[in-house]
Amino acid sequence: MLPPQLPQASIVLLLSLRFHLPRPVQSAIESKLGRKDGDGRDKLLLNMNILIGNKTAIVEAAAKCSASLRKRTFEAIPTKKFALRTNKSLVAAAMSKAWSALYEVLRNKNHGLTTRVLRDSTVFIEILERAHKYCLGESERAKVSSNKGVKTVKLTKAALDREYGKGGGKPYDQPCARCNHAFTDKEPDFDENRKENNKITKKFIENKTHLEEYENGDRDDPPLDEAGKTITKFANPKLLPTHVQCQCLKNYNSLVRGGKKCFFGCKYDGVQFPLGECPICQCDCNFVCDTNKYVDTKRHYEMERLKNETTADERAQANEYLDRAGRFGREMESDVADHLHSLREDGGLEGYSASEIDHVAREAGYDGQAKMMVHNPPGGQAQTFLEKVMTQADHQKGASFSIPHNTHMRVQNQAAKQRANNTRLDGAAGLHMGGIGGVQDHSSDGFSSAQ
């Protein structure tokens, strides 16, 4: 909702910018419509000419929105119909340009288009909506293609076109690793591959245990390969892909009366949004993730969002605070190590090895760092940043709470199990504070600091 205190002229301007079709998207739509594998020329030509026949009514509807939109609509829709033998590329260009104006008109609640005009334009709108969504999806895929290690998985066109829960797909109980919306489903081969992966993993663990027991002298028979030779090392198993696809891109409330509806009825997180304006309808994500890499991928995009949601001052203060705590811990470790090694050299710690003393000193450093942080809490801005980091670390495998509006989220008892799993962090490195404004874990021994 726009704030009521804004002048009417400002509200009109903001609305026009909100639904304005960027030139790159318009060009992409033109290219999509002009392709040989799309709708035929005759179909495009017929519906473009029908739209031209309704130009006067559409321009009048645009005038009810704003004078500038009326002008753009008048210029975007040709006055003269196309000849039957017009080249497909010319028709595609005209349709894309007309859509740039018609889209704004349709998204404006004051347009006043008559039932007859909307009925006549139904096929035109459906063609352009599909092309528009396709191009937005291609744009999203291009954005993530440069993210090394967290790229979207490439699927066939048929797989990408599959609707939510259709064609063998089943709802997935985790949110999208990229956009964090709970509207993902499993690819048709997911469950079969997951079962096979369990077998592969089980066999790998058995083989590795066999090797360790043999090397430790707990058993006499070494693990053998197919040729009867002793195996000295097992490579990590190669798992089958278990893909989940975000379906946000294909979820929208069609501008055609009686057309496609939002899966959620545009009710999200307990809030009823105007049709077509809920977070899922507004999201163009179609990220495909291999669940074998889900946690790392989700963490990457959460940290990206965190960087956008925090200020430079918050990150700088958190950086300084962690640096101070890290230095305190390392100094404590050094002091304790010096003292204990001195005692050992004097014969006061007989029976303790140097590595054991180093371990004790390291634990003392951890303890000192923790006490320093407990008794010297961070400032307001640093605390705001660290709270966001800790929340994301705590929920690194998805939220451990249920969202009532979404029938596919976990129920409360499942959420409790998830929370128990989430909080099993592997030491300080499990917090994954790296990558944001220099707040990183620079030491191998776990002291969080910044350099």
Short mmCIF file of C-alpha atoms in Angstrom, two decimals:
data_model
loop_
_atom_site.label_atom_id
_atom_site.label_comp_id
_atom_site.label_asym_id
_atom_site.label_seq_id
_atom_site.Cartn_x
_atom_site.Cartn_y
_atom_site.Cartn_z
CA MET A 1 0.00 0.00 0.00
CA LEU A 2 1.26 3.47 -0.85
CA PRO A 3 1.31 5.99 2.00
CA PRO A 4 -1.80 8.24 1.87
CA GLN A 5 0.19 11.39 2.57
CA LEU A 6 1.84 11.28 -0.86
CA PRO A 7 0.49 13.81 -3.39
CA GLN A 8 -1.76 12.26 -6.05
CA ALA A 9 0.76 13.06 -8.80
CA SER A 10 3.46 11.18 -6.91
CA ILE A 11 1.19 8.16 -6.42
CA VAL A 12 0.45 8.04 -10.15
CA LEU A 13 4.17 8.25 -10.93
CA LEU A 14 5.06 5.47 -8.48
CA LEU A 15 2.37 3.19 -9.88
CA SER A 16 3.55 3.77 -13.42
CA LEU A 17 7.14 2.95 -12.43
CA ARG A 18 6.02 -0.13 -10.51
CA PHE A 19 4.39 -1.73 -13.54
CA HIS A 20 6.66 -0.25 -16.18
CA LEU A 21 8.10 -2.82 -18.58
CA PRO A 22 11.90 -2.31 -18.84
CA ARG A 23 13.29 -2.07 -22.35
CA PRO A 24 15.51 -5.20 -21.97
CA VAL A 25 12.46 -7.26 -20.99
CA GLN A 26 10.47 -5.85 -23.90
CA SER A 27 13.28 -6.80 -26.29
CA ALA A 28 13.46 -10.29 -24.77
CA ILE A 29 9.71 -10.74 -25.27
CA GLU A 30 10.04 -9.66 -28.89
CA SER A 31 12.78 -12.26 -29.44
CA LYS A 32 10.74 -14.96 -27.71
CA LEU A 33 7.65 -14.30 -29.83
CA GLY A 34 9.69 -14.23 -33.04
CA ARG A 35 11.26 -17.66 -32.49
CA LYS A 36 10.35 -20.57 -34.74
CA ASP A 37 9.48 -22.85 -31.82
CA GLY A 38 6.80 -20.47 -30.50
CA ASP A 39 3.28 -19.63 -31.61
CA GLY A 40 2.80 -19.49 -35.37
CA ARG A 41 2.77 -16.26 -37.33
CA ASP A 42 -0.94 -16.56 -38.21
CA LYS A 43 -1.95 -16.80 -34.56
CA LEU A 44 0.16 -13.81 -33.59
CA LEU A 45 -1.07 -11.80 -36.57
CA LEU A 46 -4.74 -12.55 -35.88
CA ASN A 47 -4.58 -11.48 -32.25
CA MET A 48 -2.45 -8.40 -32.96
CA ASN A 49 -5.03 -7.21 -35.46
CA ILE A 50 -7.84 -7.86 -32.98
CA LEU A 51 -6.00 -5.66 -30.48
CA ILE A 52 -5.56 -2.94 -33.11
CA GLY A 53 -9.31 -3.10 -33.76
CA ASN A 54 -9.86 -2.23 -30.09
CA LYS A 55 -7.23 0.53 -29.96
CA THR A 56 -9.70 3.37 -29.37
CA ALA A 57 -11.29 1.63 -26.37
CA ILE A 58 -7.90 0.71 -24.90
CA VAL A 59 -6.57 4.26 -25.27
CA GLU A 60 -9.70 5.59 -23.55
CA ALA A 61 -9.13 3.14 -20.69
CA ALA A 62 -5.49 4.25 -20.41
CA ALA A 63 -6.65 7.88 -20.19
CA LYS A 64 -8.55 6.99 -17.01
CA CYS A 65 -5.23 5.93 -15.49
CA SER A 66 -3.07 8.91 -16.47
CA ALA A 67 -2.42 11.28 -19.36
CA SER A 68 1.12 9.92 -19.80
CA LEU A 69 -0.13 6.33 -20.04
CA ARG A 70 -2.74 7.39 -22.59
CA LYS A 71 0.03 8.91 -24.71
CA ARG A 72 2.23 5.81 -24.43
CA THR A 73 -0.66 3.50 -25.25
CA PHE A 74 -1.65 5.54 -28.30
CA GLU A 75 1.94 5.40 -29.56
CA ALA A 76 2.45 1.71 -28.70
CA ILE A 77 -0.56 0.26 -30.55
CA PRO A 78 -0.54 0.68 -34.34
CA THR A 79 -3.52 2.31 -36.02
CA LYS A 80 -3.44 0.24 -39.20
CA LYS A 81 -3.87 -3.53 -39.16
CA PHE A 82 -1.10 -5.74 -40.52
CA ALA A 83 -1.33 -7.41 -43.92
CA LEU A 84 -1.75 -11.20 -43.96
CA ARG A 85 1.78 -11.81 -45.26
CA THR A 86 3.58 -9.59 -42.75
CA ASN A 87 6.85 -11.07 -41.51
CA LYS A 88 6.57 -12.77 -38.11
CA SER A 89 9.43 -10.72 -36.64
CA LEU A 90 7.56 -7.47 -37.40
CA VAL A 91 4.40 -8.79 -35.75
CA ALA A 92 6.43 -9.92 -32.72
CA ALA A 93 7.99 -6.46 -32.38
CA ALA A 94 4.55 -4.80 -32.58
CA MET A 95 3.05 -7.17 -30.01
CA SER A 96 5.92 -6.60 -27.59
CA LYS A 97 5.62 -2.84 -27.90
CA ALA A 98 1.84 -2.94 -27.48
CA TRP A 99 2.24 -5.15 -24.41
CA SER A 100 4.55 -2.60 -22.79
CA ALA A 101 1.56 -0.24 -22.59
CA LEU A 102 -1.31 -2.73 -22.23
CA TYR A 103 0.45 -4.38 -19.28
CA GLU A 104 0.46 -1.07 -17.40
CA VAL A 105 -3.19 -0.48 -18.24
CA LEU A 106 -4.26 -3.92 -17.03
CA ARG A 107 -2.31 -3.59 -13.77
CA ASN A 108 -4.00 -0.26 -13.01
CA LYS A 109 -7.23 -0.71 -11.05
CA ASN A 110 -8.75 2.37 -12.66
CA HIS A 111 -8.44 1.21 -16.28
CA GLY A 112 -12.13 0.58 -16.92
CA LEU A 113 -11.61 -1.78 -19.88
CA THR A 114 -14.96 -3.17 -20.97
CA THR A 115 -15.86 -6.86 -20.84
CA ARG A 116 -16.00 -6.98 -24.63
CA VAL A 117 -12.47 -5.59 -25.04
CA LEU A 118 -11.10 -7.94 -22.37
CA ARG A 119 -12.82 -10.90 -24.03
CA ASP A 120 -11.45 -9.94 -27.45
CA SER A 121 -7.95 -9.52 -26.01
CA THR A 122 -7.90 -12.77 -23.98
CA VAL A 123 -5.66 -14.78 -26.31
CA PHE A 124 -3.33 -11.79 -26.88
CA ILE A 125 -2.91 -11.34 -23.14
CA GLU A 126 -2.34 -15.07 -22.53
CA ILE A 127 0.36 -15.20 -25.24
CA LEU A 128 2.15 -12.16 -23.85
CA GLU A 129 1.83 -13.24 -20.21
CA ARG A 130 3.53 -16.55 -21.00
CA ALA A 131 6.28 -14.84 -23.00
CA HIS A 132 6.72 -12.21 -20.27
CA LYS A 133 7.08 -14.82 -17.53
CA TYR A 134 9.46 -16.88 -19.64
CA CYS A 135 11.73 -13.89 -20.19
CA LEU A 136 11.71 -12.99 -16.51
CA GLY A 137 12.73 -16.57 -15.76
CA GLU A 138 15.59 -16.39 -18.26
CA SER A 139 16.71 -13.14 -16.66
CA GLU A 140 16.72 -14.76 -13.22
CA ARG A 141 18.72 -17.73 -14.49
CA ALA A 142 21.27 -15.34 -16.00
CA LYS A 143 21.65 -13.59 -12.63
CA VAL A 144 22.66 -16.77 -10.83
CA SER A 145 24.79 -18.21 -13.63
CA SER A 146 27.84 -16.23 -12.45
CA ASN A 147 27.62 -17.44 -8.83
CA LYS A 148 30.36 -20.06 -8.67
CA GLY A 149 29.28 -23.16 -6.78
CA VAL A 150 25.69 -21.96 -6.25
CA LYS A 151 24.42 -21.89 -9.83
CA THR A 152 20.97 -23.09 -10.72
CA VAL A 153 20.92 -26.64 -12.03
CA LYS A 154 20.22 -26.88 -15.76
CA LEU A 155 17.09 -28.83 -16.63
CA THR A 156 15.38 -29.59 -19.92
CA LYS A 157 12.76 -27.15 -21.20
CA ALA A 158 10.06 -29.72 -20.49
CA ALA A 159 11.23 -30.04 -16.88
CA LEU A 160 11.35 -26.25 -16.41
CA ASP A 161 7.86 -25.89 -17.87
CA ARG A 162 6.40 -28.45 -15.45
CA GLU A 163 3.81 -26.92 -13.12
CA TYR A 164 3.88 -27.29 -9.35
CA GLY A 165 3.06 -30.84 -8.26
CA LYS A 166 2.40 -31.97 -11.84
CA GLY A 167 4.14 -34.50 -14.08
CA GLY A 168 5.32 -36.65 -11.17
CA GLY A 169 6.56 -33.75 -9.05
CA LYS A 170 5.80 -33.78 -5.33
CA PRO A 171 5.83 -30.92 -2.78
CA TYR A 172 9.15 -30.44 -0.99
CA ASP A 173 9.14 -29.59 2.71
CA GLN A 174 11.95 -27.03 2.60
CA PRO A 175 11.86 -23.45 1.24
CA CYS A 176 13.70 -22.45 -1.91
CA ALA A 177 17.44 -22.18 -1.27
CA ARG A 178 17.53 -18.88 -3.15
CA CYS A 179 14.31 -16.89 -2.58
CA ASN A 180 13.30 -18.66 0.67
CA HIS A 181 9.67 -19.05 -0.40
CA ALA A 182 7.97 -22.33 0.52
CA PHE A 183 6.82 -23.15 -3.00
CA THR A 184 9.26 -25.81 -4.17
CA ASP A 185 8.65 -29.32 -5.42
CA LYS A 186 10.73 -32.40 -6.10
CA GLU A 187 11.60 -33.54 -9.59
CA PRO A 188 9.90 -36.82 -10.62
CA ASP A 189 13.05 -38.92 -10.07
CA PHE A 190 13.80 -37.38 -6.66
CA ASP A 191 12.51 -40.15 -4.37
CA GLU A 192 14.04 -42.94 -6.45
CA ASN A 193 17.43 -41.21 -6.53
CA ARG A 194 17.25 -40.46 -2.81
CA LYS A 195 16.71 -44.15 -2.03
CA GLU A 196 19.63 -45.11 -4.26
CA ASN A 197 21.81 -42.46 -2.58
CA ASN A 198 20.98 -43.95 0.81
CA LYS A 199 22.21 -47.34 -0.44
CA ILE A 200 25.38 -45.80 -1.89
CA THR A 201 26.09 -43.91 1.34
CA LYS A 202 25.43 -46.97 3.49
CA LYS A 203 27.82 -49.08 1.38
CA PHE A 204 30.49 -46.34 1.55
CA ILE A 205 30.26 -46.18 5.35
CA GLU A 206 30.52 -49.96 5.59
CA ASN A 207 33.60 -50.03 3.35
CA LYS A 208 35.26 -47.15 5.17
CA THR A 209 34.58 -48.75 8.55
CA HIS A 210 36.05 -52.01 7.24
CA LEU A 211 39.23 -50.19 6.16
CA GLU A 212 39.58 -48.32 9.48
CA GLU A 213 39.11 -51.51 11.48
CA TYR A 214 41.74 -53.26 9.35
CA GLU A 215 44.22 -50.39 9.72
CA ASN A 216 43.63 -50.30 13.50
CA GLY A 217 44.25 -54.03 13.78
CA ASP A 218 40.67 -54.82 14.81
CA ARG A 219 40.25 -57.27 11.91
CA ASP A 220 42.60 -59.32 9.75
CA ASP A 221 40.86 -59.23 6.36
CA PRO A 222 41.61 -56.12 4.29
CA PRO A 223 38.94 -54.63 1.98
CA LEU A 224 39.45 -55.92 -1.58
CA ASP A 225 38.49 -54.57 -4.98
CA GLU A 226 37.00 -56.65 -7.81
CA ALA A 227 40.49 -57.79 -8.89
CA GLY A 228 41.26 -59.02 -5.37
CA LYS A 229 43.72 -56.23 -4.58
CA THR A 230 43.82 -54.55 -1.19
CA ILE A 231 42.05 -51.18 -1.09
CA THR A 232 43.96 -48.51 0.84
CA LYS A 233 41.59 -45.59 0.30
CA PHE A 234 37.94 -45.10 -0.62
CA ALA A 235 36.97 -42.09 -2.71
CA ASN A 236 33.87 -40.15 -1.66
CA PRO A 237 30.79 -41.67 -3.28
CA LYS A 238 29.22 -40.03 -6.32
CA LEU A 239 25.59 -39.41 -5.47
CA LEU A 240 22.71 -39.19 -7.91
CA PRO A 241 21.13 -35.72 -8.27
CA THR A 242 18.10 -35.00 -6.13
CA HIS A 243 16.71 -31.82 -7.65
CA VAL A 244 14.05 -29.50 -6.25
CA GLN A 245 12.61 -26.67 -8.31
CA CYS A 246 11.27 -23.33 -7.11
CA GLN A 247 7.90 -22.74 -8.75
CA CYS A 248 7.46 -19.06 -7.87
CA LEU A 249 7.94 -17.95 -11.48
CA LYS A 250 5.00 -20.05 -12.70
CA ASN A 251 2.71 -18.84 -9.92
CA TYR A 252 0.76 -15.71 -10.83
CA ASN A 253 -2.73 -14.31 -10.99
CA SER A 254 -3.53 -13.95 -14.68
CA LEU A 255 -4.69 -10.60 -16.01
CA VAL A 256 -7.27 -12.56 -18.03
CA ARG A 257 -10.66 -12.98 -16.41
CA GLY A 258 -11.10 -16.62 -15.47
CA GLY A 259 -7.42 -17.28 -16.19
CA LYS A 260 -4.71 -18.77 -14.00
CA LYS A 261 -5.01 -18.09 -10.28
CA CYS A 262 -2.42 -17.77 -7.54
CA PHE A 263 -1.91 -21.12 -5.79
CA PHE A 264 -2.24 -19.37 -2.42
CA GLY A 265 -5.08 -17.04 -3.37
CA CYS A 266 -2.55 -14.25 -2.69
CA LYS A 267 -2.75 -14.91 1.06
CA TYR A 268 0.78 -15.09 2.39
CA ASP A 269 2.10 -15.19 5.95
CA GLY A 270 -1.40 -14.52 7.24
CA VAL A 271 -1.84 -11.39 5.11
CA GLN A 272 -4.38 -11.17 2.27
CA PHE A 273 -2.76 -9.24 -0.57
CA PRO A 274 -4.52 -7.76 -3.61
CA LEU A 275 -4.71 -10.35 -6.37
CA GLY A 276 -1.38 -10.68 -8.15
CA GLU A 277 0.56 -8.73 -5.52
CA CYS A 278 1.52 -11.36 -2.93
CA PRO A 279 5.25 -12.14 -2.46
CA ILE A 280 4.94 -15.40 -4.44
CA CYS A 281 3.21 -13.74 -7.42
CA GLN A 282 5.80 -10.98 -7.40
CA CYS A 283 8.74 -13.41 -7.24
CA ASP A 284 10.39 -14.47 -10.52
CA CYS A 285 12.59 -17.17 -8.98
CA ASN A 286 12.84 -20.53 -10.75
CA PHE A 287 15.98 -21.78 -9.02
CA VAL A 288 16.76 -25.48 -9.27
CA CYS A 289 18.85 -26.89 -6.42
CA ASP A 290 20.49 -30.25 -5.85
CA THR A 291 19.58 -31.10 -2.25
CA ASN A 292 23.02 -32.64 -1.79
CA LYS A 293 24.22 -28.99 -1.79
CA TYR A 294 21.09 -27.42 -0.28
CA VAL A 295 22.54 -26.18 3.02
CA ASP A 296 25.56 -24.46 1.46
CA THR A 297 23.46 -22.94 -1.31
CA LYS A 298 20.81 -21.62 1.06
CA ARG A 299 23.46 -20.19 3.38
CA HIS A 300 25.11 -18.39 0.45
CA TYR A 301 21.92 -16.59 -0.57
CA GLU A 302 20.95 -15.84 3.03
CA MET A 303 24.27 -14.10 3.51
CA GLU A 304 23.71 -12.15 0.29
CA ARG A 305 20.34 -10.98 1.60
CA LEU A 306 21.90 -10.16 4.96
CA LYS A 307 24.46 -7.94 3.28
CA ASN A 308 21.66 -6.04 1.53
CA GLU A 309 19.60 -5.77 4.72
CA THR A 310 22.37 -4.41 6.96
CA THR A 311 24.24 -1.12 6.95
CA ALA A 312 27.96 -0.55 6.62
CA ASP A 313 28.04 0.81 10.19
CA GLU A 314 26.42 -2.35 11.58
CA ARG A 315 28.92 -4.55 9.78
CA ALA A 316 31.87 -2.35 10.81
CA GLN A 317 30.88 -2.39 14.49
CA ALA A 318 30.33 -6.16 14.43
CA ASN A 319 33.69 -6.53 12.71
CA GLU A 320 35.44 -4.48 15.40
CA TYR A 321 33.67 -6.33 18.23
CA LEU A 322 34.56 -9.80 16.91
CA ASP A 323 38.11 -8.69 16.27
CA ARG A 324 38.44 -7.53 19.87
CA ALA A 325 36.95 -10.77 21.22
CA GLY A 326 39.17 -12.84 18.95
CA ARG A 327 42.32 -11.03 20.10
CA PHE A 328 41.34 -11.54 23.73
CA GLY A 329 40.89 -15.28 23.15
CA ARG A 330 44.20 -15.67 21.36
CA GLU A 331 46.05 -13.71 24.06
CA MET A 332 44.46 -15.91 26.73
CA GLU A 333 45.51 -19.04 24.84
CA SER A 334 49.06 -17.75 24.45
CA ASP A 335 49.39 -16.86 28.14
CA VAL A 336 48.06 -20.21 29.33
CA ALA A 337 50.23 -22.12 26.85
CA ASP A 338 53.38 -20.27 27.94
CA HIS A 339 52.61 -20.95 31.61
CA LEU A 340 51.82 -24.65 31.17
CA HIS A 341 54.78 -25.35 28.89
CA SER A 342 57.03 -23.66 31.43
CA LEU A 343 55.63 -25.90 34.19
CA ARG A 344 56.14 -28.98 31.99
CA GLU A 345 59.75 -28.06 31.29
CA ASP A 346 60.30 -27.75 35.06
CA GLY A 347 58.80 -31.20 35.60
CA GLY A 348 55.55 -29.98 37.07
CA LEU A 349 53.28 -31.60 34.47
CA GLU A 350 54.82 -35.00 34.09
CA GLY A 351 52.85 -37.32 31.82
CA TYR A 352 51.30 -34.55 29.70
CA SER A 353 52.42 -34.17 26.09
CA ALA A 354 52.98 -30.83 24.38
CA SER A 355 49.93 -31.38 22.17
CA GLU A 356 47.76 -32.06 25.22
CA ILE A 357 48.95 -28.82 26.80
CA ASP A 358 48.20 -26.93 23.57
CA HIS A 359 44.70 -28.39 23.61
CA VAL A 360 44.12 -27.22 27.20
CA ALA A 361 45.41 -23.75 26.31
CA ARG A 362 43.13 -23.59 23.29
CA GLU A 363 40.11 -24.51 25.43
CA ALA A 364 41.12 -21.79 27.88
CA GLY A 365 41.23 -19.33 24.98
CA TYR A 366 37.71 -20.32 23.93
CA ASP A 367 36.51 -19.91 27.51
CA GLY A 368 38.18 -16.52 27.84
CA GLN A 369 36.71 -15.29 24.56
CA ALA A 370 33.23 -16.44 25.60
CA LYS A 371 33.45 -14.74 29.00
CA MET A 372 34.72 -11.55 27.40
CA MET A 373 31.67 -11.50 25.08
CA VAL A 374 29.25 -12.31 27.94
CA HIS A 375 30.55 -9.56 30.19
CA ASN A 376 31.10 -7.05 27.37
CA PRO A 377 28.03 -7.26 25.09
CA PRO A 378 28.22 -5.64 21.64
CA GLY A 379 26.84 -2.19 20.89
CA GLY A 380 23.42 -1.67 19.39
CA GLN A 381 24.39 -1.75 15.70
CA ALA A 382 26.78 -4.66 16.13
CA GLN A 383 24.15 -6.58 18.07
CA THR A 384 21.55 -6.00 15.33
CA PHE A 385 23.91 -7.47 12.75
CA LEU A 386 24.99 -10.42 14.89
CA GLU A 387 21.39 -11.29 15.79
CA LYS A 388 20.58 -11.59 12.08
CA VAL A 389 23.64 -13.77 11.50
CA MET A 390 22.78 -16.03 14.44
CA THR A 391 19.16 -16.37 13.32
CA GLN A 392 20.28 -17.51 9.90
CA ALA A 393 22.82 -19.91 11.40
CA ASP A 394 20.16 -21.34 13.71
CA HIS A 395 17.82 -21.86 10.74
CA GLN A 396 20.42 -22.86 8.17
CA LYS A 397 18.30 -25.81 7.02
CA GLY A 398 15.05 -23.88 6.91
CA ALA A 399 12.71 -22.31 9.42
CA SER A 400 11.92 -24.46 12.46
CA PHE A 401 8.45 -22.98 12.70
CA SER A 402 5.33 -23.58 10.67
CA ILE A 403 3.44 -21.06 8.54
CA PRO A 404 -0.30 -21.72 8.90
CA HIS A 405 -1.28 -20.46 5.44
CA ASN A 406 0.97 -22.94 3.66
CA THR A 407 -0.42 -26.46 3.73
CA HIS A 408 2.95 -27.88 2.66
CA MET A 409 5.00 -26.58 5.59
CA ARG A 410 5.91 -28.88 8.47
CA VAL A 411 3.49 -29.24 11.37
CA GLN A 412 4.63 -28.36 14.87
CA ASN A 413 6.08 -31.73 15.88
CA GLN A 414 8.12 -31.89 12.68
CA ALA A 415 9.33 -28.34 13.34
CA ALA A 416 10.67 -29.40 16.74
CA LYS A 417 12.67 -32.19 15.12
CA GLN A 418 14.00 -29.74 12.54
CA ARG A 419 15.12 -27.32 15.23
CA ALA A 420 17.01 -30.10 16.98
CA ASN A 421 18.78 -30.83 13.70
CA ASN A 422 19.47 -27.15 12.95
CA THR A 423 21.26 -26.49 16.21
CA ARG A 424 23.87 -29.23 15.75
CA LEU A 425 26.53 -26.79 14.57
CA ASP A 426 30.05 -28.09 14.02
CA GLY A 427 31.96 -25.57 16.13
CA ALA A 428 32.40 -21.88 15.46
CA ALA A 429 32.89 -22.47 11.75
CA GLY A 430 29.27 -23.65 11.62
CA LEU A 431 28.13 -20.10 12.21
CA HIS A 432 29.52 -19.15 8.81
CA MET A 433 30.07 -15.48 9.50
CA GLY A 434 32.37 -15.04 6.52
CA GLY A 435 31.67 -12.95 3.47
CA ILE A 436 29.91 -9.96 5.01
CA GLY A 437 31.90 -6.80 5.35
CA GLY A 438 35.03 -8.61 6.48
CA VAL A 439 33.40 -10.48 9.39
CA GLN A 440 35.14 -13.81 8.98
CA ASP A 441 36.65 -16.71 10.87
CA HIS A 442 40.31 -16.21 9.98
CA SER A 443 41.83 -18.71 12.37
CA SER A 444 41.82 -22.46 12.03
CA ASP A 445 41.32 -22.86 15.75
CA GLY A 446 37.87 -21.30 15.70
CA PHE A 447 38.49 -17.81 17.11
CA SER A 448 36.20 -15.42 15.24
CA SER A 449 38.00 -12.25 14.28
CA ALA A 450 38.37 -9.74 11.49
CA GLN A 451 41.46 -8.49 9.79
#
